[in-house]
Coordinates of C-alpha atoms in Angstrom, one line a residue:
M276 CA 107.6 122.3 147.1
H277 CA 109.6 119.5 145.6
V278 CA 111.3 117.2 148.5
F279 CA 114.6 115.5 146.9
Y280 CA 116.4 112.2 148.4
S281 CA 120.0 112.1 149.7
V282 CA 121.7 111.0 146.3
L283 CA 123.0 108.0 148.5
Q284 CA 119.6 106.4 148.8
V285 CA 118.1 104.1 146.4
I286 CA 114.9 104.8 145.1
K287 CA 111.6 102.5 145.4
C288 CA 109.3 103.5 143.1
K289 CA 106.4 102.0 140.5
A290 CA 107.4 101.4 136.8
A291 CA 105.4 99.5 133.9
V292 CA 107.6 96.4 133.2
A293 CA 107.5 94.9 130.1
W294 CA 108.7 91.3 131.4
E295 CA 108.2 89.2 128.2
Y296 CA 108.1 90.1 124.6
G297 CA 104.4 90.8 123.3
K298 CA 103.1 90.9 126.8
P299 CA 101.1 93.6 128.8
L300 CA 102.8 95.5 130.9
V301 CA 102.8 95.2 134.6
T302 CA 102.5 98.0 137.2
E303 CA 105.5 96.9 139.6
E304 CA 107.7 98.6 142.5
I305 CA 111.3 98.9 141.4
E306 CA 114.3 100.5 142.9
V307 CA 116.5 102.6 141.0
A308 CA 120.3 103.0 142.0
P309 CA 121.4 106.3 143.1
P310 CA 123.4 108.3 140.5
E311 CA 126.9 107.3 140.3
A312 CA 129.6 109.6 138.5
N313 CA 128.3 112.2 135.3
E314 CA 124.7 110.7 136.0
V315 CA 121.5 112.0 136.6
R316 CA 118.2 110.5 138.3
I317 CA 115.0 112.4 137.2
K318 CA 111.6 112.1 138.3
I319 CA 109.7 111.5 135.7
V320 CA 106.6 113.9 135.8
A321 CA 105.0 113.1 132.4
T322 CA 105.8 110.2 129.4
A323 CA 104.0 109.4 126.1
V324 CA 103.6 106.2 124.2
C325 CA 105.7 106.0 121.0
H326 CA 105.3 103.3 118.2
T327 CA 108.9 102.5 118.7
D328 CA 108.0 101.5 122.0
L329 CA 105.5 99.2 120.3
Y330 CA 107.9 98.0 117.9
H331 CA 110.1 96.8 120.4
L332 CA 107.5 95.1 122.4
F333 CA 105.8 93.6 119.2
E334 CA 107.6 93.6 116.4
G335 CA 111.0 94.0 117.1
M336 CA 113.2 90.6 117.1
E337 CA 115.3 91.0 120.5
T338 CA 113.4 88.9 122.1
E339 CA 116.4 88.7 124.9
L340 CA 116.4 92.6 125.6
F341 CA 113.7 91.5 128.7
P342 CA 112.6 92.3 131.0
T343 CA 112.5 96.4 130.0
I344 CA 111.1 99.5 131.0
L345 CA 110.0 101.0 127.7
G346 CA 109.6 104.3 127.2
H347 CA 111.6 107.2 125.8
E348 CA 109.8 110.4 125.4
A349 CA 109.3 112.0 128.3
A350 CA 110.3 115.1 130.7
G351 CA 110.6 115.6 134.4
I352 CA 112.5 117.4 137.1
V353 CA 116.4 116.4 138.2
E354 CA 116.2 114.5 141.5
S355 CA 119.9 113.9 142.2
V356 CA 123.2 114.6 140.4
G357 CA 126.3 111.9 140.7
S358 CA 130.0 113.6 141.1
G359 CA 131.5 115.3 138.0
V360 CA 128.1 116.9 136.9
T361 CA 128.1 120.3 137.0
E362 CA 125.5 121.1 134.3
F363 CA 122.1 120.5 136.0
H364 CA 120.9 120.4 139.6
P365 CA 117.7 119.5 141.6
G366 CA 114.9 121.1 140.5
D367 CA 115.7 121.5 137.0
K368 CA 113.5 121.0 133.9
V369 CA 114.9 118.4 131.6
I370 CA 114.2 115.8 129.1
P371 CA 116.1 113.1 128.2
L372 CA 117.7 112.1 125.1
F373 CA 118.1 108.5 123.3
I374 CA 120.4 111.0 121.0
N375 CA 123.6 112.3 123.2
Q376 CA 125.5 115.2 123.1
C377 CA 128.9 115.4 124.9
R378 CA 130.2 118.2 123.0
E379 CA 133.8 116.4 122.9
C380 CA 134.0 114.3 120.2
R381 CA 134.3 114.8 116.5
F382 CA 130.6 113.7 115.6
C383 CA 129.7 116.2 118.2
K384 CA 131.9 118.8 116.9
S385 CA 130.6 118.5 113.4
P386 CA 127.6 120.0 111.3
K387 CA 127.5 117.0 109.1
T388 CA 125.6 115.1 111.9
N389 CA 124.2 114.5 115.3
H390 CA 125.9 111.1 116.3
C391 CA 128.0 111.1 119.4
E392 CA 130.8 108.8 120.2
K393 CA 129.8 108.8 123.7
G394 CA 126.3 107.4 123.3
E395 CA 125.0 104.4 124.5
N396 CA 121.6 104.8 123.4
G397 CA 119.7 103.1 120.3
G398 CA 121.9 100.3 119.1
H399 CA 124.0 100.1 122.2
A400 CA 121.1 98.2 124.2
K401 CA 122.6 94.8 125.2
L402 CA 125.4 97.1 126.9
A403 CA 122.5 99.6 128.9
F404 CA 121.2 96.3 129.7
E405 CA 124.4 94.9 131.1
K406 CA 125.0 98.4 133.1
S407 CA 121.2 98.6 134.2
R408 CA 121.0 99.6 138.0
I409 CA 117.2 99.3 137.9
T410 CA 115.9 96.2 139.5
C411 CA 112.6 94.5 140.1
K412 CA 112.3 91.5 142.3
G413 CA 116.0 90.8 142.1
K414 CA 116.0 90.9 138.4
K415 CA 117.5 93.6 136.4
L416 CA 115.7 96.0 134.3
M417 CA 116.9 97.1 130.6
P418 CA 115.6 100.8 130.3
F419 CA 114.4 101.0 126.9
M420 CA 117.1 103.4 124.5
A421 CA 118.8 103.3 127.9
I422 CA 115.4 105.8 129.3
G423 CA 112.8 103.3 130.0
S424 CA 110.1 106.3 131.4
F425 CA 107.3 104.5 131.9
S426 CA 108.6 104.9 135.6
E427 CA 108.7 107.3 138.0
Y428 CA 112.5 107.5 138.5
I429 CA 115.0 107.2 135.9
L430 CA 119.0 106.8 135.7
M431 CA 120.8 109.2 132.7
N432 CA 124.0 109.9 131.6
Q433 CA 124.6 113.6 131.5
T434 CA 125.4 113.5 128.3
A435 CA 121.7 112.3 127.8
V436 CA 119.7 115.0 129.4
A437 CA 118.9 118.5 128.1
K438 CA 118.3 121.2 130.3
I439 CA 115.0 123.1 129.5
D440 CA 113.0 126.3 130.2
P441 CA 111.5 126.4 133.7
A442 CA 108.6 128.0 131.8
A443 CA 108.1 125.0 129.8
P444 CA 104.8 122.6 130.9
L445 CA 106.3 119.3 131.3
D446 CA 103.0 116.9 129.7
K447 CA 103.4 118.7 126.3
V448 CA 107.0 119.4 126.1
C449 CA 107.5 115.7 126.7
L450 CA 107.1 114.8 122.5
I451 CA 109.9 117.2 121.8
G452 CA 111.6 114.3 123.1
C453 CA 111.1 112.2 120.2
A454 CA 108.5 112.8 117.7
I455 CA 108.0 116.4 117.0
S456 CA 111.5 116.7 116.7
T457 CA 111.8 113.7 114.7
G458 CA 109.8 114.8 111.9
F459 CA 110.0 118.6 112.3
G460 CA 113.5 118.4 111.8
A461 CA 113.4 115.5 109.1
A462 CA 111.7 118.5 107.1
V463 CA 113.9 121.4 107.8
N464 CA 117.1 120.0 108.6
T465 CA 117.7 117.0 106.6
A466 CA 115.4 117.6 103.5
K467 CA 115.9 121.0 103.9
V468 CA 112.5 122.1 102.6
E469 CA 112.3 125.2 100.5
A470 CA 109.6 128.1 100.2
G471 CA 107.5 127.4 97.5
S472 CA 107.9 123.3 97.2
T473 CA 105.8 120.5 97.1
C474 CA 105.8 117.9 99.7
A475 CA 104.2 114.5 100.0
V476 CA 104.2 113.3 104.1
F477 CA 103.4 109.0 103.9
G478 CA 101.8 108.0 107.4
L479 CA 100.2 111.0 109.7
G480 CA 100.9 109.4 113.1
A481 CA 102.6 112.4 115.4
V482 CA 106.2 112.0 113.0
G483 CA 104.5 112.5 110.4
L484 CA 102.4 115.3 111.3
A485 CA 105.5 116.6 112.8
A486 CA 106.9 116.5 108.9
V487 CA 103.8 117.8 107.7
M488 CA 104.5 121.0 110.3
G489 CA 108.0 121.2 109.5
C490 CA 107.0 121.6 106.0
K491 CA 104.9 124.3 106.7
F492 CA 107.4 126.0 108.8
A493 CA 109.9 126.3 106.0
G494 CA 107.4 127.7 103.9
A495 CA 106.8 124.9 101.4
E496 CA 103.4 125.7 98.9
R497 CA 101.6 122.2 98.7
I498 CA 101.8 119.8 101.3
I499 CA 100.0 116.3 100.5
A500 CA 99.4 114.0 103.6
V501 CA 99.3 110.3 102.7
D502 CA 97.7 107.8 104.5
I503 CA 95.3 104.9 105.0
N504 CA 92.9 106.2 107.8
P505 CA 90.7 108.6 106.5
K506 CA 90.5 109.6 110.1
K507 CA 93.5 111.7 110.1
A508 CA 93.0 114.0 107.2
E509 CA 91.4 117.2 109.1
K510 CA 94.4 116.4 111.7
A511 CA 97.1 116.9 108.9
K512 CA 95.0 120.2 108.1
V513 CA 95.5 121.4 111.7
F514 CA 99.3 121.1 111.1
G515 CA 99.3 122.9 107.7
A516 CA 98.6 120.3 105.0
T517 CA 96.6 121.7 101.7
D518 CA 95.8 117.9 100.6
F519 CA 94.8 114.6 101.7
V520 CA 95.1 111.2 99.7
N521 CA 94.4 108.0 101.1
P522 CA 96.4 105.4 98.5
K523 CA 92.9 102.6 99.3
D524 CA 90.9 105.3 97.6
Q525 CA 93.2 105.2 94.4
N526 CA 92.8 102.5 91.4
K527 CA 96.8 103.3 90.7
P528 CA 100.0 103.2 92.9
I529 CA 100.0 106.1 94.8
S530 CA 103.4 107.4 93.1
E531 CA 101.3 107.7 90.1
V532 CA 98.3 109.7 91.6
L533 CA 101.1 112.0 93.3
A534 CA 103.1 112.7 90.1
E535 CA 99.9 113.4 88.4
M536 CA 98.5 115.9 91.1
T537 CA 102.2 117.7 91.1
S538 CA 102.9 117.8 87.3
G539 CA 105.9 114.7 87.8
G540 CA 106.5 114.4 91.6
V541 CA 106.9 116.3 94.6
D542 CA 110.3 118.0 95.2
Y543 CA 110.5 116.5 98.7
S544 CA 108.9 113.3 100.6
F545 CA 108.8 111.7 103.8
E546 CA 108.2 108.4 104.9
C547 CA 106.6 107.9 108.3
V548 CA 105.8 105.1 109.1
G549 CA 108.6 102.0 108.9
N550 CA 107.5 100.1 105.9
V551 CA 109.4 99.3 103.6
E552 CA 107.2 99.2 101.0
V553 CA 106.1 102.8 101.6
M554 CA 109.6 103.8 101.5
R555 CA 109.8 102.7 97.3
S556 CA 106.4 104.5 96.8
A557 CA 107.9 107.6 98.8
L558 CA 110.9 107.8 96.7
E559 CA 108.9 107.2 93.3
S560 CA 106.8 110.1 94.2
S561 CA 109.3 112.6 94.3
S562 CA 110.6 114.2 91.2
A563 CA 112.9 111.8 88.8
A564 CA 115.0 114.9 88.5
W565 CA 115.9 116.6 92.0
G566 CA 113.5 115.0 94.7
V567 CA 114.5 114.7 97.9
S568 CA 113.2 111.0 99.8
V569 CA 113.7 111.0 103.1
I570 CA 113.3 108.1 105.2
V571 CA 111.9 109.1 109.1
G572 CA 110.2 105.7 110.1
W573 CA 111.8 103.1 112.2
T574 CA 112.5 99.7 111.6
D575 CA 115.2 97.2 110.9
R576 CA 113.3 93.9 110.1
Y577 CA 113.6 94.1 106.4
D578 CA 115.7 95.4 103.3
F579 CA 114.5 98.2 100.9
A580 CA 115.0 98.4 97.6
A581 CA 115.0 100.7 94.5
R582 CA 116.0 100.8 90.9
P583 CA 119.2 102.3 90.3
I584 CA 117.6 104.4 87.3
Q585 CA 115.6 106.2 90.0
L586 CA 118.6 107.7 91.8
I587 CA 120.5 107.7 88.6
S588 CA 118.1 110.0 87.0
G589 CA 118.1 112.7 89.9
R590 CA 116.8 111.7 93.2
T591 CA 118.4 112.1 96.6
W592 CA 117.3 108.8 99.1
K593 CA 118.2 109.9 102.6
G594 CA 117.7 109.0 106.2
S595 CA 117.3 110.8 109.1
L596 CA 117.7 110.4 113.0
F597 CA 115.9 112.7 115.4
G598 CA 115.2 115.1 112.6
G599 CA 118.9 115.6 112.8
F600 CA 119.2 117.9 115.8
K601 CA 121.9 117.2 118.3
G602 CA 119.9 116.5 121.5
K603 CA 121.0 119.2 124.0
D604 CA 120.8 121.6 121.4
G605 CA 118.2 120.7 119.6
V606 CA 115.5 119.8 122.2
S607 CA 116.4 123.3 124.2
E608 CA 115.6 125.3 120.8
M609 CA 112.8 123.5 120.1
V610 CA 110.8 123.7 123.4
R611 CA 112.0 127.8 123.5
A612 CA 110.2 128.1 120.1
Y613 CA 106.8 125.7 121.5
L614 CA 107.0 128.7 124.2
Q615 CA 107.2 131.3 121.7
K616 CA 104.3 130.0 119.7
K617 CA 106.6 129.0 116.7
I618 CA 105.6 125.6 116.7
K619 CA 102.9 123.5 118.1
V620 CA 102.5 120.6 120.5
D621 CA 98.9 120.7 122.1
E622 CA 97.5 119.6 119.2
F623 CA 99.7 116.5 118.9
I624 CA 97.8 114.9 121.8
T625 CA 94.7 113.4 121.9
H626 CA 94.4 111.2 125.2
T627 CA 95.6 111.8 128.3
K628 CA 96.2 108.7 131.0
T629 CA 98.4 107.5 133.9
L630 CA 101.1 105.1 134.3
P631 CA 98.7 101.9 135.2
Q632 CA 96.8 102.9 132.2
I633 CA 99.8 102.2 130.2
N634 CA 98.5 98.9 128.4
E635 CA 94.8 101.5 127.2
A636 CA 97.1 103.8 125.9
I637 CA 99.0 101.1 123.8
E638 CA 95.7 100.1 122.5
L639 CA 94.8 103.4 121.5
M640 CA 97.9 103.8 119.5
K641 CA 97.7 99.9 118.2
S642 CA 94.5 100.9 116.8
G643 CA 94.9 104.2 115.6
Q644 CA 92.6 106.0 117.7
S645 CA 95.4 108.2 119.2
I646 CA 98.3 110.6 118.1
R647 CA 99.8 110.8 121.3
T648 CA 98.7 109.5 124.8
V649 CA 100.4 111.3 127.5
L650 CA 100.9 109.9 131.0
N651 CA 100.8 111.3 133.7
V652 CA 103.4 109.7 135.8
S653 CA 103.4 112.0 138.8
S654 CA 102.9 116.2 139.6
D655 CA 105.3 118.6 138.6

């Protein structure tokens, strides 16, 4: 039986706080304010460690956006709601979103994009910091990607929350909040992979494996998994890869290797690393006549480049944010697909930890030992 707090009460709870750029996280007691108008306060049950969290902590350049609570791939239970919230009620199972869906703006009404004009996430980090009502030791904490799920409780705008099937296991479907939707959707929604096609997926983290799964789901005949970690080969086969290539084992550029394997290049390629050199390799690995290459990996540090002839000849180079899924609709749909056994989720999870073990989980990802580590934050 769940016990819910009054909406007027500040909640004191535990969170893993990143006080400084590049430093280990510290488990602290924080204060989470009551939800205001159009807000939902969520008790986080499970959250996973994503490379985007590590990017902000170790690679990103926005060092002023600290202290912060990282984490954005999560699932939980609505604890309380603010005025004006009618879609959610205490006890609802939900997944917080970094892609808002208000269903009212021109973006939400357009089938061409999953952007939302009312979104305050992602590029609006400074605004999220300024508006934050989560504090520790008298200091404001920035909820990373306007979520900050390495915490027992979070505050979300109702446009950035997806209600999910009450039968869904939260310690599994939390992965649908980022990695699985991002990779799977890049293949199915963005590239629109066709049955009988050939595909190459560069980078076999959770996003890349989800892209492999998406290619398989769409009916691709040949799916070539590319990674410099040989241990990823068997895992890729679980999700549908037919071939595995380690660029380090080759004596020529990977694009030439794939061209030889596929009579001129794959129909679809996916960069799921966040490395600009790999982005170009993925492009060059696709067919010069009609190849579609999709940038999925997240980075904002360097420019990427290609020769104009590589596009003039017939290739398409495009990006994919959250797999092209509209936040609320896409996540609910993916959870249903999991419950109907149409997609895999459990197979992505290689480790489970508790919130105080967050630094161990980060090391597992940094060292390439994990695909996804799920942190059990509280029982559901």
